[in-house]
Coordinates of C-alpha atoms in Angstrom, one line a residue:
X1 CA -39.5 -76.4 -11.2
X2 CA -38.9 -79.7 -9.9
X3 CA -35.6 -79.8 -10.4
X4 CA -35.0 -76.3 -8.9
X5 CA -36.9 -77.7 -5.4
X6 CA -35.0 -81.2 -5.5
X7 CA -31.6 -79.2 -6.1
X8 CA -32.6 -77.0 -2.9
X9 CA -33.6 -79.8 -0.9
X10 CA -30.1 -81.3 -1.9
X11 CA -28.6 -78.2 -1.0
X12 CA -30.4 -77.6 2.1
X13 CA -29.7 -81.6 3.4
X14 CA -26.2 -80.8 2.6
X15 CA -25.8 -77.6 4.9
X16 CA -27.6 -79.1 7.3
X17 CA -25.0 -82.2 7.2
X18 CA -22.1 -79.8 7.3
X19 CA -23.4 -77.7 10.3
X20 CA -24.3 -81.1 12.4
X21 CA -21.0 -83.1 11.4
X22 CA -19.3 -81.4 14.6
X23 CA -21.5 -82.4 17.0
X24 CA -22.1 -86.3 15.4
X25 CA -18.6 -86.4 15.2
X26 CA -17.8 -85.8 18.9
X27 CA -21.0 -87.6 20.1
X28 CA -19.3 -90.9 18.3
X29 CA -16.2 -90.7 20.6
X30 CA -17.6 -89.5 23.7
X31 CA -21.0 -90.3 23.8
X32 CA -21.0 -94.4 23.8
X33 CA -23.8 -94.1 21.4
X34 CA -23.5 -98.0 20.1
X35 CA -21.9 -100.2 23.5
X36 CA -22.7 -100.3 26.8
X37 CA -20.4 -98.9 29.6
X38 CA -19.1 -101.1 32.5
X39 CA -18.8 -100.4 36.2
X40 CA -15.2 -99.5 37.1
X41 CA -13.3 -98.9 40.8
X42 CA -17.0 -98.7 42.4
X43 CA -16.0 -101.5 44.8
X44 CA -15.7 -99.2 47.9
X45 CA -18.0 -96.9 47.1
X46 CA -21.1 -95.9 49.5
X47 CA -23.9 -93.5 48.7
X48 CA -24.3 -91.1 51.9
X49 CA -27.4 -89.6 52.1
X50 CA -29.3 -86.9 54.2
X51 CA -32.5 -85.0 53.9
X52 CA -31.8 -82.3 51.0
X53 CA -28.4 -83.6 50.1
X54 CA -29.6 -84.3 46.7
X55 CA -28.8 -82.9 42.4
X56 CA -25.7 -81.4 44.5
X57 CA -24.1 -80.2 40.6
X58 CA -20.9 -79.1 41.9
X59 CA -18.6 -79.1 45.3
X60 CA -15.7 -77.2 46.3
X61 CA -13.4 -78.7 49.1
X62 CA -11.4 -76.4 51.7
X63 CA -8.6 -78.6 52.2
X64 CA -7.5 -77.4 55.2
X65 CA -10.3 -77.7 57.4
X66 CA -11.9 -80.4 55.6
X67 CA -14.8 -79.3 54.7
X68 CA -17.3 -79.0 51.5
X69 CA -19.1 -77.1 50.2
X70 CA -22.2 -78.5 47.7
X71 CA -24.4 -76.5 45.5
X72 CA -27.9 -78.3 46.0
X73 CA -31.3 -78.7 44.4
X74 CA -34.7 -80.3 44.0
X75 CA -34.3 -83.1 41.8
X76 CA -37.1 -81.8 39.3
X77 CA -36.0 -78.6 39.5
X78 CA -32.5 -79.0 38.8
X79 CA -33.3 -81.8 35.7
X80 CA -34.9 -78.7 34.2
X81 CA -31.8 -76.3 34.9
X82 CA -29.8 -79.2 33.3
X83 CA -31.7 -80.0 30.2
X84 CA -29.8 -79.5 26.8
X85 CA -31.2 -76.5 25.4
X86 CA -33.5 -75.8 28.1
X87 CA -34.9 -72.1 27.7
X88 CA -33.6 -69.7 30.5
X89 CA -36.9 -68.5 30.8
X90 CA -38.5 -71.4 32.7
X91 CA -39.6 -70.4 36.1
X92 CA -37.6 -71.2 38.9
X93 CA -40.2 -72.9 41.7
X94 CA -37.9 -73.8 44.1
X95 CA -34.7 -71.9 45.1
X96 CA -31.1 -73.7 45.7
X97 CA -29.5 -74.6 48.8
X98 CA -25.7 -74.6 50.0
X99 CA -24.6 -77.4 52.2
X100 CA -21.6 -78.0 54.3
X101 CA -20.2 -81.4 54.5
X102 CA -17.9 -82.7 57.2
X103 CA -15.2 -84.7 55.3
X104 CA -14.2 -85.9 58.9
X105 CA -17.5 -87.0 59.9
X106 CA -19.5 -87.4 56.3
X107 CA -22.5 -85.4 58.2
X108 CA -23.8 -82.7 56.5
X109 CA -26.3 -79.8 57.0
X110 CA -28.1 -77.0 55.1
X111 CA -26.5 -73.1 55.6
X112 CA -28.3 -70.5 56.1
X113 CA -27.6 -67.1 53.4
X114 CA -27.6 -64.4 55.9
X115 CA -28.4 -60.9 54.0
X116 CA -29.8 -62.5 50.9
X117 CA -33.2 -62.8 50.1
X118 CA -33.4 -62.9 46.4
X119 CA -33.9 -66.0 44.1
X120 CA -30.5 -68.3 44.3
X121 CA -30.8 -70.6 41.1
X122 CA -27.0 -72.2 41.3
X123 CA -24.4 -74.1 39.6
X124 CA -20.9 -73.6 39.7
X125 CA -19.2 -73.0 43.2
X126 CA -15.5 -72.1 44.6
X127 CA -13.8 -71.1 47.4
X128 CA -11.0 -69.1 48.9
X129 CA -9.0 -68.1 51.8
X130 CA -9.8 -64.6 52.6
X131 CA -6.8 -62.2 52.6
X132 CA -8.8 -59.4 54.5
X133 CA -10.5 -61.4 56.9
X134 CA -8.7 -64.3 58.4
X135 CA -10.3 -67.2 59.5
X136 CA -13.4 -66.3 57.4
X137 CA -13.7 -68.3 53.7
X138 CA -14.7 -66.9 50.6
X139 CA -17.8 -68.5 48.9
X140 CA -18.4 -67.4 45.4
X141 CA -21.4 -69.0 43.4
X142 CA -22.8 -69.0 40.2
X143 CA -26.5 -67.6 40.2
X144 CA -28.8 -68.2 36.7
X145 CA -32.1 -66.7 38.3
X146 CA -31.5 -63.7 36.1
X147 CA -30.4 -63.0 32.8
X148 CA -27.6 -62.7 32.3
X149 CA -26.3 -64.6 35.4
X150 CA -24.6 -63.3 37.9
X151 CA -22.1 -64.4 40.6
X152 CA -22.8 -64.2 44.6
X153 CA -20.0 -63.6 46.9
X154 CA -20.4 -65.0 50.1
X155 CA -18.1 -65.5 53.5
X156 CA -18.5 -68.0 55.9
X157 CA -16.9 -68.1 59.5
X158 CA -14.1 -71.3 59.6
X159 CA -13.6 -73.1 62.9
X160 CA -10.7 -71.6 65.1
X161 CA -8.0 -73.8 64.2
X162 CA -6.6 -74.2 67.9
X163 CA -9.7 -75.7 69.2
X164 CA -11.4 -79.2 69.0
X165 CA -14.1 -78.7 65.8
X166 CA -17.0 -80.6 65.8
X167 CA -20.2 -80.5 63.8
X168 CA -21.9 -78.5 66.8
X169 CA -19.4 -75.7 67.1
X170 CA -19.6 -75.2 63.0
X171 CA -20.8 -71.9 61.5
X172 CA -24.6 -72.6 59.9
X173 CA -24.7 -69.6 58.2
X174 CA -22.8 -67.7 55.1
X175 CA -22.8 -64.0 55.2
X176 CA -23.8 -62.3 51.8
X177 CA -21.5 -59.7 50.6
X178 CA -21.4 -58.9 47.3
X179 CA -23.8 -59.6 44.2
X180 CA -21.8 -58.8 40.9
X181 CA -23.7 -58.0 37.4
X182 CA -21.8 -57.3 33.9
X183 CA -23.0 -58.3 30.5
X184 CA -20.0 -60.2 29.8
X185 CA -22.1 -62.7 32.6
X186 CA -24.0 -64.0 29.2
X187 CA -24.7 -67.4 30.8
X188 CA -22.6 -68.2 33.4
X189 CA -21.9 -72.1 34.9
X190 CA -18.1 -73.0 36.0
X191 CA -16.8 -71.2 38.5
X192 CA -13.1 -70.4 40.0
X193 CA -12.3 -67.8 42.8
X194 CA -8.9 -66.4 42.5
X195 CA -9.0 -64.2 46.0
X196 CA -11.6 -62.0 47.8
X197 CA -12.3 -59.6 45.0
X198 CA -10.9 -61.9 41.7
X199 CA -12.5 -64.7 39.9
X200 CA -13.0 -66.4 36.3
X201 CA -16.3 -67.6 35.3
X202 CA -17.0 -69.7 31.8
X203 CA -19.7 -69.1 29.9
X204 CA -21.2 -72.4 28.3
X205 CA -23.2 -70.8 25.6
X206 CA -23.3 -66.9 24.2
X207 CA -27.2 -66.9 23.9
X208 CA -28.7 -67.5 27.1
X209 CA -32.3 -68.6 25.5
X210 CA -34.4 -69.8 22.4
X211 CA -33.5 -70.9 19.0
X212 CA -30.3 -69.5 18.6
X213 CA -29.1 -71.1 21.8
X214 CA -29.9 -74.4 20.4
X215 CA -28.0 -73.8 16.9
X216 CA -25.3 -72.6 19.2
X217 CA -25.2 -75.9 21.1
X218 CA -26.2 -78.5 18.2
X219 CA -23.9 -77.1 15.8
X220 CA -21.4 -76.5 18.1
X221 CA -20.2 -73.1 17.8
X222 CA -17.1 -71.5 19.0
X223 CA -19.3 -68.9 21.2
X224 CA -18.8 -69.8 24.3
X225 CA -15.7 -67.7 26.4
X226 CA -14.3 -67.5 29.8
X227 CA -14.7 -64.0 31.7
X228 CA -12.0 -62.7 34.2
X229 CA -13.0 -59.9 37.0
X230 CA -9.4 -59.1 38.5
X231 CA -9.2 -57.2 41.9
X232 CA -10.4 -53.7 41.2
X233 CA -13.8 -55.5 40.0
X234 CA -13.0 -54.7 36.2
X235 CA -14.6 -57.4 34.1
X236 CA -12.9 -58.4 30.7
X237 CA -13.2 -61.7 28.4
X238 CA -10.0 -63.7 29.1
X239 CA -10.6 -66.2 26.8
X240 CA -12.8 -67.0 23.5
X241 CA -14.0 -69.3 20.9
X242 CA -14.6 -72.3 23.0
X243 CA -17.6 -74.9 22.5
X244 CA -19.2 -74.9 26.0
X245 CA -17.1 -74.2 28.3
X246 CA -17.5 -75.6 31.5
X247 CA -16.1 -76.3 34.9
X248 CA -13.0 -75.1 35.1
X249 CA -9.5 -75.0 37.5
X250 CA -6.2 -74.1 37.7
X251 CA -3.0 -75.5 39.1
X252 CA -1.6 -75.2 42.1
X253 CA 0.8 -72.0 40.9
X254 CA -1.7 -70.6 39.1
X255 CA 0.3 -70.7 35.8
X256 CA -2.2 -73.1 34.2
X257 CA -6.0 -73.1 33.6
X258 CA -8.0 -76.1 32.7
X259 CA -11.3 -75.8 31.1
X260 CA -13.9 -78.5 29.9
X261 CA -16.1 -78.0 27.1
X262 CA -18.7 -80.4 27.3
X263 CA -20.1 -81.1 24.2
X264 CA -16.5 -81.5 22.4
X265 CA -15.4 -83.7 24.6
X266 CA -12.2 -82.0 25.8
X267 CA -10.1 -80.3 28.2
X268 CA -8.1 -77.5 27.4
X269 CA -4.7 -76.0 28.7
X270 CA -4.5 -72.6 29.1
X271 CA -1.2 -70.4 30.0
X272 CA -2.0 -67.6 32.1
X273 CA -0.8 -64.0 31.6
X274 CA 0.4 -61.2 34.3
X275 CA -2.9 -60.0 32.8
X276 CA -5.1 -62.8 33.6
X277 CA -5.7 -63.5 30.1
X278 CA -5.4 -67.0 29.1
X279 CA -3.6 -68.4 26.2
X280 CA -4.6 -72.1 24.9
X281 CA -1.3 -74.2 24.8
X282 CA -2.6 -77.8 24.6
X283 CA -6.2 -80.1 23.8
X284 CA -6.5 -83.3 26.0
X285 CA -9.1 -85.5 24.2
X286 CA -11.3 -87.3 26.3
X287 CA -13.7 -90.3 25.8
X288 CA -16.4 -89.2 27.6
X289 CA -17.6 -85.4 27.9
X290 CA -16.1 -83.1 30.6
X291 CA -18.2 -81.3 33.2
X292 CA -16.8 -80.3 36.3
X293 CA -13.0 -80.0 37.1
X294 CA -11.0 -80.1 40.5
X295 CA -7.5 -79.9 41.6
X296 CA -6.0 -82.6 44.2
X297 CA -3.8 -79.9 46.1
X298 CA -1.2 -82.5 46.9
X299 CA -0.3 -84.4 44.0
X300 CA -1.3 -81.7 42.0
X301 CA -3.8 -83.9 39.6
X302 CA -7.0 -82.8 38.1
X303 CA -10.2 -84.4 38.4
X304 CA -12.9 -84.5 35.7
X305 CA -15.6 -85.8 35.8
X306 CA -18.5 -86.1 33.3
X307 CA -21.1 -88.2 31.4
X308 CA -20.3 -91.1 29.1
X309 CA -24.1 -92.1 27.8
X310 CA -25.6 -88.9 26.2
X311 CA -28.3 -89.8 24.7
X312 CA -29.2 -92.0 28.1
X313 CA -28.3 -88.7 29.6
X314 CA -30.4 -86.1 27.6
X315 CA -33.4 -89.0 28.1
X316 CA -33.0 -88.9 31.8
X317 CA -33.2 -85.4 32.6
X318 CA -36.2 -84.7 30.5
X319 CA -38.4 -87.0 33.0
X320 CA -35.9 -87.6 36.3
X321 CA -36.8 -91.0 38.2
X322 CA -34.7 -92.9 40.6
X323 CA -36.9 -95.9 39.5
X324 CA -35.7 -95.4 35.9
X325 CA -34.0 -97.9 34.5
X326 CA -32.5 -95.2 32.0
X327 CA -29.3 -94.3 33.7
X328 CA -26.5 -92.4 32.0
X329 CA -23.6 -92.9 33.7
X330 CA -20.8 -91.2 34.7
X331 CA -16.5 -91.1 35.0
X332 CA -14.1 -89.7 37.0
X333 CA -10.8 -89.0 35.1
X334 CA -7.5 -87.9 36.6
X335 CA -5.4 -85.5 34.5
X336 CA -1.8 -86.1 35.3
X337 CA 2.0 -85.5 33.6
X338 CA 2.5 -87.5 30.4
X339 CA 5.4 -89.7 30.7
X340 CA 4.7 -91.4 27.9
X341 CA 7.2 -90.5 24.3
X342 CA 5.1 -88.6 22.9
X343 CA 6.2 -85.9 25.7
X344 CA 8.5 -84.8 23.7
X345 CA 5.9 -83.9 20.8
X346 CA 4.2 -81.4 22.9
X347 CA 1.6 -83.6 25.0
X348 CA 2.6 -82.3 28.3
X349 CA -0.8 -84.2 30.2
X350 CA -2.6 -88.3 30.0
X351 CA -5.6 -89.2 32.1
X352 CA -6.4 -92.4 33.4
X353 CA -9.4 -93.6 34.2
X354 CA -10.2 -93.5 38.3
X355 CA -14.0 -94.0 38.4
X356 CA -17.2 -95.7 36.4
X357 CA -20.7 -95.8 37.2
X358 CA -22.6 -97.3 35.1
X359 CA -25.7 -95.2 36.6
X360 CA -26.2 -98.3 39.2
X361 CA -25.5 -95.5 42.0
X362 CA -25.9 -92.5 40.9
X363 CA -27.7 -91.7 37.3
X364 CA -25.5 -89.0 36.3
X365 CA -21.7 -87.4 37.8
X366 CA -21.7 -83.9 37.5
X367 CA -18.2 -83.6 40.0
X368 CA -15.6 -85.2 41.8
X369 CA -13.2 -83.9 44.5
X370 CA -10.8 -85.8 46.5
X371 CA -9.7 -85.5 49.9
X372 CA -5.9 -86.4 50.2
X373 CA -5.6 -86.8 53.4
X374 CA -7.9 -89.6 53.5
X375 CA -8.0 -90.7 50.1
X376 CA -11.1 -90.8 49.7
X377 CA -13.0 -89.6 46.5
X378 CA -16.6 -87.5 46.7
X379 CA -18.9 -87.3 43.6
X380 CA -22.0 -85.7 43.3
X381 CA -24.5 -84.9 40.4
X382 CA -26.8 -82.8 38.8
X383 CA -29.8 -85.1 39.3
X384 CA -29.1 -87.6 42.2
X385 CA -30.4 -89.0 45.9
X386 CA -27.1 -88.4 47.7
X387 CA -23.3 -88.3 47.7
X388 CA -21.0 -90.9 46.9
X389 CA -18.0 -91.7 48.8
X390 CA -15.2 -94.1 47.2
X391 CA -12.3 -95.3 48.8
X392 CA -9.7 -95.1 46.6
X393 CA -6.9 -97.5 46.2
X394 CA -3.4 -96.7 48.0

């Protein structure tokens, strides 16, 4: 009898190995589980801060008029969005807010959702000219107050280009259009809008609660996907078997997608079809893990940015204190063309390293986006008092 339990205990210990070795395994490169992590291009850096510009978890920039657009939160409330495994079932208390940033001016204020009045729980946000309506902008955001998610399609009035803007002649207001619901929207987080109608969502985890959300995550399974909704509104999977997927971005054609799974500590390449399907052609292997991704409309680079401490991490946002002296961290990668030899092997794209934070500034870096025109670099987080601005080098 003994024997019988000690050989199913062996057994048992052994599965258990097997299942977890994925995660371990990742957590050894990315996480920084045994040395400490230095500060890195923060020289001129400056946290801006205003009155509920705070746990801003993602951004998206409209180049042309310079302005941004932050997904925001109360810091509590947003730790609790954020923690690994948290059950989608936890009350919501307090509801999100978007914010408009000046790039020109680094002033910022809260908009008001015009035609909405139902529970706005965000993370992942995009925007895009709108081909019906010029001079409006379309504002697409991911909403998790349900389950499944959803995603909330906004438009906000731009400046008229011919006249002097300045913060007092900006629209304070986005205009709610559309609210879209399919059950492919399992769990929804990063966000891309393709045009008026069209956008592609990821889906970090396949179960959107419990226990088998948690085996999902820990063992890493291949569960996760990336929905596409093309411009008839028909919804279909465009991609699947990835382990969280996360923010993701594509290039300035729109030939490429880039999508971060978090907890595997990559980026992958995707080719996309007529279709919109997407086709991996290419893994770029990170050392920290990926969260939120953004493209540099210029030079054509990708930002990624993500946490480099996770157990620091995972300890932070279960009890989220400024005074804490547990910080995780945070880095800001840029994805560029390899032009190393081992192009010719297949590795079309490097990154090199733009930005650390050791959490000195900000605990946590959830995204980065940079403005070209001014070079400057703005990073935000899922729990944090502000937004940092870097000046980056010429």
């Amino acid at each position: 009898m003994l024997s019988t339990l000690s050989l199913f205990a062996t057994f048992t210990v052994v599965l258990v190995a097997i299942a977890l070795y994925p995660l371990g395994s990742s957590l050894y490169r990315v996480g920084h589980l045994f040395h400490d992590v230095s500060d890195y291009g923060m020289e001129n850096c400056q946290l801006v801060q205003a009155t509920g510009l705070n746990s801003c978890e993602d951004m998206a920039i409209h180049y042309p008029s310079s302005l941004a657009f932050l997904s925001c939160r109360n810091m509590l409330q947003r730790s609790q969005q954020a923690a690994v495994g948290q059950d989608a079932n936890t009350p919501v208390v307090e509801t999100s807010t978007i914010y408009l940033y000046n790039l020109k001016t680094d002033t910022s204020h809260p908009l008001t959702l015009v035609g909405f009045d139902s529970e706005l729980n965000t993370l992942g946000i995009s925007v895009v000219d709108s081909s019906e309506k010029p001079g409006k902008l379309v504002v697409m955001l991911v909403n998790r107050s349900t389950k499944p998610g959803r995603v909330e399609i906004f438009e906000y009035q731009l400046p008229d280009p011919t006249q002097a803007s300045t913060d007092q002649t900006l629209s304070n207001t986005l205009e709610h259009r559309e609210t879209v619901h399919h059950s492919l929207l399992t769990h929804p987080n990063g966000l891309y809008a393709v045009s008026d109608q069209a956008f592609y969502v990821s889906n970090d985890c396949h179960y959107h609660s419990g226990l088998m959300q948690k085996l999902e995550m820990f063992t890493q399974r291949p569960w996760s996907n990336v929905v596409f909704r093309n411009e008839d509104g028909i919804i279909r999977q465009a991609a699947r078997g990835l382990v969280f997927a996360n923010g993701i971005v594509f290039n300035h054609d729109h030939s490429l997608a880039f999508i971060a799974s978090s907890t595997t500590g990559t980026v992958g390449v995707y080719r996309v079809t007529p279709a919109g399907t997407l086709h991996l052609s290419e893994t770029i292997s990170l050392d920290f893990m990926p969260d939120n991704l953004t493209l540099d409309p210029v030079h054509g680079h990708i930002y990624v940015t993500g946490v480099v401490k996770f157990l620091e991490a995972t300890k932070f946002l279960k009890a989220p204190s400024l005074d804490t002296t547990t910080k995780a961290g945070f880095k800001v990668a840029r994805i560029v063309n390899n032009t190393a030899s081992n192009r010719f092997l297949g590795v079309n794209f490097a990154y090199e390293t733009v930005l650390v934070d050791s959490g000195k500034v900000l605990p946590l870096g959830s995204v980065a986006a940079v403005d070209p025109r001014s070079n400057k670099l703005y990073a935000s987080s899922v729990v944090s008092p502000g937004v940092l601005v870097c000046q980056l080098p010429s």
